[in-house]
Amino acid sequence: MGRDVHDSRFRHRYLSHDALTRQLKAWVQAYPHLAHLQSIGISPKGQEIWVLTIGPEPERPRPAVWVDGNMHGTELAGSSVALAVAEAALALHTESLPLPGDVPEHLRQFLQDVLFYVCPRISPDGAEQVLRQSGFVRSAPRRTPDSVDGPHWRAKDLDGDGHCRYMRIDDEAGDFVASPKYPGLMLPRQVDDPPPYWQLYPEGVIENWDGETIPEPQWLQGTPDFNRNFPWSWQPEPEQVGAGQYPGSEPETRAVIDFAIAHPNLYAWLNLHTFGGVFIRPLIDAPDSRMDQGDLAIYQQLAAWGRSFVGYPTVSGYEEFTYQPDTPLHGDLTEFAYHQRGCVALVCELWDLFKRMDRPRPKRFVEHYTAFDREDMEWLAQWDTEHNRQRLFHPWQTLRHPQLGELEVGGLDPVVGIWNPPPEILPAICDGMVAYWLRVAALVPRLAIANVRCTPLGDGYRELRVTVENRGYLPSYGLNAARERPWNTGVDAQASAVGCRLQDPGKGRQTLGHLDGWGRGLGEASLMPWFQRSRGNGHQANVRWIVQGEGEVTVRIGGPRLGYVTRTIPIPGNATG
């Protein structure tokens, strides 16, 4: 048990679903007062979608942050980083676990009252198939019910080596050639290249084969993409490839949606992906000129932390991460979390392969993924030999395919080295992301009773006046994008009397509205030295009750998003003026 809790093996290798579950349960057993595990759904292959809640009194409402990983099957590093965040959240409360990074004591104390919700693997079915046999799995290894059931590729380990790599077929019309320097590396054919030429396909078989047609392998066609299946700005096929039949049609995404709606106390959301080494923030469907500028300033603060703690840039999803310019993606999780749930939400594409290659940053970050030339590919093969234990490229061997006859199997398995970082560098990635996310978690609002005054009015009456304030960075409503959502209520105050009585019981409950936070992000004019100024006291609200007689009044102030602060106030007698 002790070894499972403390050795942090998820920082050094990619865990199966069973191993991941054991780690979560080990934390629950070791820290039952801090760690609470629940299944928010079951995958089609019968695997639990786990959420670990970290913090004492998990049912007590208070501001919370969410982290998820492995929404896409191949993107295993997200699970490792999510587990590292969970471990750090536990370490905030106990000295028996390490807390990476230099976390000031006042910040640690504040974070101890923040709930952390960690869902390390949204797609257990997808991750399990990738871990078992490699091969590309966007989200889950299944087809949507209404997909066209024509010929399509299905990954299968034909040579029994435990990896689904590639197959190549000698063909005069082939569009690839073999690298003369690096066995297993295939290069796009150029006009000056001599034969042999090769057709390249993923290792596997053709489903619904008609005996003639060899289909082009598709990245998404016919399969769901969980990150296109959320309610915000959802569009059906074919307008949005991978959209699913309707928003939340996939059990994995529906589980996340239901959890978010049931937990209005969420203020920040980190959606972990691979690869690229970049944070992607809203807006996904419009340029920054159409974004609330107050929200944008807060994201500028996150960008500064991203550079400082992780070394990654932060980019607009619309301006730098649409696959085609001016063609927004639809049904994105972070857009749902930002627009509909009022969260500081963003994606992190872990693993800065492009930076390690010293490639110049293109005008739009997404262009990194289509700009590899031969020199880059050969650098990758050399790096694989020197720094990745030759996990990527393997020599070719002859095999008789059950449908296509004699061909060769081998080449690239991109799971470790392209889609995910080598496990040897996972600890550093985990530490940087933990330091970053703890700062983001520290932005949540913090409700407090600042002052209580009980003033005699005469004739046995007193005025009870309570000042409540938000001492946190964010306002009580989170971000401006979702301020007007009906569920995003502000602060209520409720008074109940024992012994004495309220003069007007109908005013026992009063609505105070939202409270400002102290933070403004970066680039806000009021922070500049030529005319610095504070906002005033919009972070405070006052509430008063008239009380008659001697006794006590219990005041409960807050809401389902902020949580509640409670104080019992003695009301003395002999109030004669």
XYZ file of C-alpha atoms in Angstrom:
577
model
C 0.000 0.000 0.000
C 2.656 2.524 1.052
C 4.589 1.989 -2.146
C 1.488 2.549 -4.295
C 0.737 5.803 -2.501
C 4.195 7.338 -2.453
C 6.252 6.076 -5.383
C 4.354 8.171 -7.979
C 4.912 5.558 -10.675
C 2.495 7.452 -12.938
C 5.294 10.002 -13.343
C 7.522 7.382 -14.955
C 5.269 5.199 -17.085
C 1.827 5.225 -18.671
C -0.698 3.343 -16.566
C -3.294 0.803 -17.604
C -6.849 1.381 -16.397
C -6.363 -1.181 -13.636
C -3.102 0.428 -12.469
C -4.662 3.897 -12.582
C -7.618 2.641 -10.532
C -5.274 1.091 -7.966
C -3.474 4.410 -7.563
C -6.713 6.296 -6.992
C -7.955 3.750 -4.482
C -4.595 3.740 -2.689
C -4.917 7.481 -2.098
C -8.467 7.035 -0.829
C -7.360 4.329 1.590
C -4.332 6.311 2.787
C -6.161 9.663 3.113
C -9.849 8.893 3.687
C -10.465 12.343 5.182
C -9.098 14.039 2.025
C -9.641 11.776 -0.999
C -13.083 10.696 -2.180
C -13.514 8.552 -5.292
C -16.634 8.286 -7.413
C -17.537 6.847 -10.781
C -19.347 9.403 -12.925
C -20.082 6.919 -15.713
C -19.332 3.589 -17.350
C -17.684 3.315 -20.761
C -19.255 1.071 -23.428
C -16.598 -1.541 -22.567
C -17.578 -1.474 -18.910
C -14.775 0.647 -17.441
C -15.340 3.264 -14.762
C -14.820 6.954 -15.501
C -13.312 8.064 -12.228
C -13.381 11.454 -10.513
C -11.247 11.938 -7.423
C -12.420 14.783 -5.160
C -9.668 16.160 -2.933
C -10.342 18.233 0.147
C -11.927 17.717 3.552
C -15.722 17.728 3.748
C -16.215 17.155 0.007
C -19.961 17.755 0.220
C -19.507 21.218 1.729
C -20.052 23.714 -1.129
C -17.055 25.898 -1.894
C -15.057 27.014 -4.941
C -13.516 24.170 -6.911
C -11.308 23.473 -9.921
C -11.406 20.593 -12.398
C -8.647 18.741 -14.251
C -9.199 16.012 -16.832
C -6.936 13.959 -19.083
C -6.959 11.341 -21.812
C -10.095 12.561 -23.575
C -8.386 11.267 -26.708
C -7.222 7.679 -26.611
C -3.644 8.205 -27.795
C -2.963 11.138 -25.427
C -1.779 9.179 -22.407
C 0.365 11.902 -20.821
C -2.770 13.780 -19.802
C -3.570 11.024 -17.302
C -0.098 11.307 -15.768
C -0.320 15.062 -15.331
C -3.863 14.832 -13.933
C -2.634 12.331 -11.336
C 0.263 14.650 -10.506
C -2.230 17.454 -9.840
C -4.209 15.093 -7.599
C -1.067 14.196 -5.672
C -0.208 17.875 -5.240
C -3.726 18.653 -4.027
C -3.301 15.958 -1.374
C 0.139 17.337 -0.504
C -1.442 20.691 0.316
C -2.967 18.990 3.349
C -0.256 16.535 4.410
C 3.519 16.496 4.794
C 3.724 12.840 3.723
C 3.526 13.722 0.027
C 5.864 16.039 -1.893
C 4.553 19.382 -3.129
C 6.466 20.324 -6.295
C 7.482 23.915 -6.791
C 7.856 26.822 -4.434
C 4.364 27.347 -3.043
C 4.239 30.218 -0.514
C 2.698 29.306 2.828
C -0.157 31.810 2.504
C -1.037 30.314 -0.879
C -0.928 26.804 0.525
C -3.311 27.775 3.311
C -5.730 29.369 0.858
C -5.642 26.345 -1.453
C -6.507 24.040 1.420
C -10.077 25.330 1.173
C -10.323 24.783 -2.600
C -11.843 21.535 -3.833
C -9.974 19.718 -6.600
C -11.931 17.456 -8.953
C -9.585 15.225 -10.968
C -10.796 12.989 -13.813
C -7.561 11.412 -15.043
C -9.026 9.434 -17.941
C -12.201 10.423 -19.765
C -11.688 7.692 -22.377
C -10.630 4.488 -20.615
C -11.609 2.399 -23.658
C -9.442 4.442 -26.015
C -6.443 4.541 -23.697
C -6.633 0.826 -23.003
C -6.541 -0.068 -26.687
C -3.566 2.219 -27.297
C -1.692 0.762 -24.347
C -2.495 -2.771 -25.458
C -1.608 -2.589 -29.132
C -0.736 1.021 -30.106
C -2.420 2.380 -33.205
C -4.369 5.620 -33.541
C -7.519 6.064 -31.451
C -8.911 9.579 -31.538
C -11.358 9.207 -28.647
C -12.704 5.666 -28.389
C -12.388 2.499 -30.491
C -15.929 2.492 -31.853
C -17.949 3.885 -34.706
C -20.954 6.146 -34.345
C -24.269 4.345 -35.000
C -25.135 6.407 -38.073
C -21.702 6.285 -39.738
C -21.523 5.081 -43.333
C -20.510 1.442 -43.107
C -18.252 1.264 -46.160
C -14.714 -0.130 -46.317
C -12.569 1.255 -43.514
C -9.414 0.335 -41.648
C -9.364 -1.398 -38.250
C -6.100 -1.582 -36.301
C -4.794 -5.101 -35.717
C -1.404 -6.377 -34.574
C -0.653 -8.681 -37.490
C 2.908 -9.686 -36.620
C 2.273 -10.189 -32.899
C 4.922 -7.773 -31.646
C 2.466 -5.859 -29.442
C 2.455 -2.762 -31.652
C 0.249 -1.655 -34.499
C 2.737 0.155 -36.671
C 2.479 0.542 -40.456
C 2.283 -1.593 -43.561
C 3.961 -0.690 -46.811
C 3.215 -2.027 -50.283
C 5.628 -1.732 -53.204
C 3.792 0.298 -55.867
C 5.034 2.336 -58.845
C 2.370 4.917 -57.979
C 3.368 5.014 -54.323
C 3.656 8.367 -52.568
C 6.390 7.449 -50.055
C 10.042 6.431 -50.211
C 12.220 4.849 -47.546
C 14.885 6.909 -45.819
C 18.356 5.685 -46.821
C 19.750 6.683 -43.415
C 17.169 5.577 -40.854
C 15.479 2.150 -40.998
C 11.742 2.442 -40.514
C 11.521 6.120 -41.497
C 9.320 6.803 -44.520
C 9.535 10.114 -46.379
C 7.066 11.854 -48.682
C 8.022 11.107 -52.291
C 9.607 13.885 -54.347
C 9.965 14.013 -58.135
C 13.714 13.351 -58.027
C 13.407 10.220 -55.892
C 14.334 6.908 -57.567
C 12.256 3.767 -56.914
C 11.154 1.777 -55.045
C 7.979 3.654 -54.168
C 5.539 2.612 -51.464
C 1.911 2.907 -50.434
C 1.606 3.325 -46.661
C -1.280 2.134 -44.477
C -1.810 1.532 -40.739
C -1.176 -2.002 -39.581
C -4.559 -3.692 -39.628
C -7.350 -5.053 -41.789
C -10.066 -3.541 -43.973
C -13.557 -3.900 -42.539
C -16.406 -4.377 -45.055
C -13.862 -4.995 -47.793
C -15.309 -5.437 -51.260
C -12.238 -7.297 -52.530
C -10.968 -4.310 -54.544
C -11.202 -0.971 -52.770
C -8.326 0.037 -50.498
C -9.750 3.004 -48.551
C -7.746 5.992 -47.454
C -7.277 5.811 -43.664
C -9.377 8.487 -42.002
C -8.506 10.446 -38.899
C -12.099 10.751 -37.699
C -14.595 9.657 -40.292
C -17.213 7.379 -38.728
C -15.855 7.666 -35.164
C -16.748 10.118 -32.386
C -14.442 12.892 -31.245
C -15.343 13.651 -27.652
C -14.020 17.189 -28.043
C -16.683 17.898 -30.669
C -19.565 16.470 -28.616
C -20.192 19.211 -26.031
C -23.241 21.501 -26.091
C -21.632 24.849 -26.848
C -21.822 25.699 -30.571
C -22.376 22.033 -31.482
C -22.830 21.238 -35.186
C -23.773 17.863 -36.699
C -21.939 15.861 -39.326
C -20.768 16.801 -41.910
C -20.481 20.416 -40.735
C -18.330 19.145 -37.841
C -16.508 15.851 -38.314
C -16.633 13.680 -35.206
C -19.597 15.538 -33.690
C -21.585 12.461 -32.675
C -25.339 12.128 -33.083
C -26.182 15.004 -30.704
C -24.459 16.953 -27.888
C -23.580 14.536 -25.111
C -24.464 11.509 -27.240
C -21.344 9.687 -26.028
C -21.576 8.266 -22.486
C -18.132 9.618 -21.602
C -18.959 13.215 -22.552
C -22.429 13.007 -21.057
C -20.882 11.982 -17.733
C -18.667 15.072 -17.761
C -21.544 17.377 -18.757
C -23.795 16.026 -15.994
C -21.039 16.424 -13.405
C -20.384 20.021 -14.438
C -24.063 20.960 -14.271
C -24.376 19.355 -10.843
C -21.353 21.324 -9.575
C -21.880 25.056 -10.093
C -18.929 25.680 -7.750
C -16.436 25.087 -10.584
C -14.310 28.144 -11.373
C -11.374 26.752 -13.390
C -11.053 23.870 -15.867
C -7.923 22.271 -17.340
C -8.419 19.920 -20.291
C -5.178 17.973 -20.889
C -4.160 16.803 -24.354
C -1.026 16.035 -26.342
C 1.055 17.139 -28.144
C 2.675 20.464 -29.058
C 3.710 22.349 -25.936
C 1.005 25.027 -25.963
C -1.980 26.266 -23.979
C -5.114 26.918 -26.062
C -7.656 29.337 -24.629
C -11.033 30.654 -25.745
C -12.351 31.899 -27.961
C -12.569 28.860 -30.212
C -15.293 30.238 -32.469
C -14.413 33.940 -32.808
C -11.410 36.316 -32.782
C -10.191 38.131 -29.689
C -11.884 41.327 -30.846
C -15.187 39.652 -29.971
C -14.051 38.340 -26.599
C -14.893 40.071 -23.342
C -11.772 42.113 -22.719
C -11.907 41.606 -18.941
C -11.845 37.847 -19.466
C -9.018 38.244 -21.968
C -6.946 40.125 -19.387
C -7.315 37.211 -16.952
C -6.144 34.809 -19.646
C -3.117 37.071 -20.143
C -2.216 36.369 -16.519
C -2.498 32.642 -17.209
C -0.282 33.087 -20.257
C 2.409 34.674 -18.099
C 2.270 31.716 -15.705
C 2.334 29.301 -18.641
C 5.603 30.807 -19.847
C 7.087 30.982 -16.354
C 6.194 27.581 -14.911
C 5.851 25.370 -17.981
C 7.613 27.182 -20.812
C 4.594 26.952 -23.138
C 2.957 29.818 -25.037
C -0.786 30.456 -24.775
C -2.740 31.000 -27.992
C -6.284 31.802 -29.042
C -8.049 28.679 -30.252
C -9.699 30.599 -33.077
C -6.723 32.640 -34.185
C -3.992 30.011 -33.950
C -5.562 26.558 -33.608
C -8.255 26.130 -36.230
C -7.237 23.553 -38.794
C -8.475 25.828 -41.535
C -8.371 29.618 -41.064
C -11.722 31.208 -40.213
C -13.303 27.747 -39.814
C -14.041 27.326 -36.108
C -14.357 24.010 -34.346
C -17.687 23.151 -32.738
C -18.697 21.255 -29.605
C -15.429 21.958 -27.786
C -15.179 21.135 -24.059
C -13.380 24.319 -23.031
C -15.976 26.450 -24.813
C -18.675 24.648 -22.832
C -16.750 25.227 -19.597
C -16.068 28.893 -20.408
C -19.341 30.065 -21.966
C -21.828 27.868 -20.133
C -20.164 27.207 -16.775
C -18.229 30.473 -16.224
C -14.859 28.761 -15.782
C -11.363 29.933 -16.560
C -11.046 27.067 -19.035
C -8.278 26.061 -21.387
C -6.545 23.173 -23.105
C -2.940 22.211 -22.584
C -1.235 20.302 -25.377
C 1.531 18.655 -23.358
C 4.971 17.754 -24.752
C 6.883 20.556 -26.498
C 8.390 18.489 -29.302
C 8.510 21.448 -31.702
C 10.461 23.585 -29.233
C 12.922 20.766 -28.634
C 13.465 20.581 -32.380
C 14.234 24.318 -32.323
C 11.679 24.873 -35.064
C 10.722 28.530 -35.647
C 7.208 29.320 -34.518
C 4.866 29.738 -37.495
C 2.335 32.539 -37.807
C -0.388 30.185 -36.546
C 0.748 27.588 -34.024
C -1.351 24.872 -35.638
C 0.802 25.085 -38.759
C 3.539 23.256 -36.837
C 1.575 20.058 -37.463
C 1.707 20.295 -41.267
C 5.136 21.852 -41.805
C 7.557 18.965 -41.240
C 10.096 18.634 -44.039
C 12.585 15.823 -44.632
C 15.194 17.433 -42.435
C 12.722 17.539 -39.548
C 11.774 13.903 -40.049
C 15.396 12.812 -40.066
C 16.041 14.878 -36.930
C 13.171 12.973 -35.309
C 14.674 9.624 -36.266
C 18.086 10.639 -34.925
C 16.525 11.918 -31.712
C 14.598 8.654 -31.393
C 17.884 6.754 -31.469
C 19.685 9.016 -29.022
C 16.953 10.042 -26.578
C 13.867 7.830 -26.996
C 15.264 4.287 -26.860
C 14.211 3.728 -30.502
C 10.557 3.558 -29.567
C 9.384 5.279 -32.766
C 10.997 3.569 -35.749
C 11.498 -0.136 -36.382
C 12.852 -2.006 -39.439
C 10.474 -3.618 -41.917
C 9.746 -7.306 -42.209
C 7.797 -9.269 -44.799
C 4.314 -10.525 -43.913
C 1.417 -12.025 -45.829
C -1.671 -9.914 -45.269
C -4.997 -11.826 -45.178
C -6.525 -9.410 -47.722
C -3.712 -7.637 -49.565
C -1.173 -10.426 -49.963
C 2.557 -9.996 -49.421
C 3.667 -6.693 -47.922
C 5.985 -5.366 -45.205
C 5.185 -4.435 -41.601
C 7.178 -2.103 -39.374
C 8.068 1.556 -39.455
C 6.533 4.110 -37.112
C 4.731 3.686 -33.786
C 4.151 7.306 -32.676
C 2.648 6.576 -29.228
C 5.821 7.395 -27.271
C 7.965 10.097 -28.799
C 5.370 11.915 -30.918
C 1.904 11.564 -29.412
C 3.363 11.388 -25.894
C 6.687 12.358 -24.327
C 9.216 9.713 -23.346
C 8.435 8.600 -19.777
C 11.903 9.737 -18.748
C 10.869 13.401 -19.012
C 7.361 13.004 -17.548
C 8.409 14.062 -14.002
C 9.563 17.498 -15.159
C 6.380 18.011 -17.187
C 4.256 17.002 -14.198
C 6.085 19.381 -11.863
C 5.744 22.358 -14.184
C 2.047 21.756 -14.759
C 1.387 21.333 -11.038
C 3.063 24.669 -10.226
C 1.033 26.319 -12.976
C -2.331 24.851 -11.987
C -1.943 25.621 -8.296
C -1.633 29.299 -9.251
C -4.746 29.090 -11.395
C -6.608 27.343 -8.572
C -5.625 30.227 -6.310
C -7.751 32.604 -8.426
C -11.071 31.347 -7.047
C -13.278 33.642 -4.950
C -13.027 33.545 -1.167
C -16.060 34.587 0.839
C -15.651 36.019 4.343
C -17.617 37.959 6.950
C -15.617 41.147 7.387
C -17.571 42.960 10.074
C -20.553 42.563 12.416
C -22.201 45.445 14.235
C -25.093 45.241 16.659
C -26.412 48.764 17.345
C -29.093 49.585 19.947
C -32.133 51.384 18.561
C -34.221 51.670 21.755
C -37.399 49.982 22.954
C -35.725 46.567 22.944
C -34.654 46.759 19.282
C -31.204 46.437 17.730
C -29.870 46.785 14.208
C -27.728 43.835 13.209
C -25.482 44.847 10.325
C -23.141 42.347 8.638
C -20.516 43.121 6.003
C -19.530 40.261 3.736
C -16.710 40.419 1.229
C -14.964 38.446 -1.478
C -11.230 38.243 -0.739
C -10.434 36.198 -3.824
C -9.061 37.119 -7.225
C -12.101 36.257 -9.338
C -15.528 37.803 -8.844
C -18.279 35.619 -7.442
C -19.663 34.960 -10.945
C -16.335 33.737 -12.324
C -15.814 35.044 -15.836
C -17.954 37.587 -17.652
C -18.829 35.112 -20.404
C -21.344 33.311 -18.170
C -22.279 36.074 -15.732
C -25.898 36.217 -16.903
C -26.566 32.480 -16.896
C -29.675 31.840 -14.743
C -27.875 29.328 -12.525
C -24.985 31.733 -11.844
C -26.560 33.314 -8.789
C -24.776 35.679 -6.456
C -24.747 35.995 -2.687
C -27.770 35.437 -0.444
C -27.952 36.164 3.278
C -30.211 34.222 5.639
C -30.805 35.105 9.299
C -32.523 32.870 11.858
C -33.246 33.964 15.421
C -33.346 31.977 18.662
C -34.738 33.663 21.779
C -35.083 37.013 20.041
C -37.064 37.641 16.840
C -36.660 39.419 13.526
C -38.881 42.493 13.251
C -39.710 41.570 9.666
C -39.458 37.784 9.187
C -40.052 38.294 5.456
C -36.604 39.864 5.270
C -34.932 36.925 6.937
C -33.495 36.061 3.547
C -31.989 38.827 1.413
C -30.298 38.817 -1.977
C -27.004 40.716 -2.109
C -25.971 40.044 -5.712
C -22.460 39.393 -6.991
C -19.196 40.541 -5.430
C -16.133 41.746 -7.316
C -12.733 40.108 -6.902
C -9.449 41.955 -6.507
C -7.845 40.552 -9.658
C -7.958 42.143 -13.095
C -5.554 40.064 -15.130
C -2.716 41.685 -17.043
C -2.799 44.703 -19.338
C -5.568 46.549 -17.503
C -5.191 50.334 -17.710
C -6.043 50.961 -14.057
C -2.909 49.071 -13.002
C -0.536 51.278 -14.986
C 1.736 53.713 -13.101
C 0.446 56.842 -14.845
C -2.908 56.635 -13.037
C -3.241 53.679 -10.717
C -6.599 53.203 -9.050
C -8.707 50.659 -7.186
C -12.284 49.807 -8.057
C -13.893 50.816 -4.812
C -15.694 48.414 -2.531
C -17.651 46.357 -5.046
C -16.133 43.307 -3.372
C -18.288 44.016 -0.317
C -21.997 43.964 0.471
C -23.898 44.957 3.596
C -27.024 43.359 4.982
C -29.117 44.505 7.951
C -31.868 43.075 10.103
C -33.841 44.652 12.951
C -33.929 42.315 15.952
C -36.151 42.525 19.020
C -35.328 40.957 22.353
C -32.444 38.947 23.759
C -31.060 35.788 22.175
C -28.892 34.969 19.221
C -29.047 35.257 15.457
C -27.314 32.814 13.130
C -26.321 34.348 9.824
C -25.598 32.176 6.799
C -24.260 33.993 3.746
C -23.195 32.646 0.359
C -24.520 30.502 -2.442
C -24.148 27.132 -4.190
C -21.175 28.375 -6.186
C -19.249 30.226 -3.484
C -20.179 28.075 -0.542
C -21.339 29.572 2.729
C -19.945 31.407 5.730
C -21.874 31.165 8.987
C -21.717 33.081 12.239
C -23.845 33.004 15.357
C -24.145 36.466 16.920
C -25.325 37.002 20.516
C -28.009 39.673 20.901
C -27.824 41.226 24.384
C -30.850 42.431 26.288
C -31.623 45.795 27.897
C -31.438 47.670 24.597
C -33.105 50.852 25.835
C -31.191 53.319 23.719
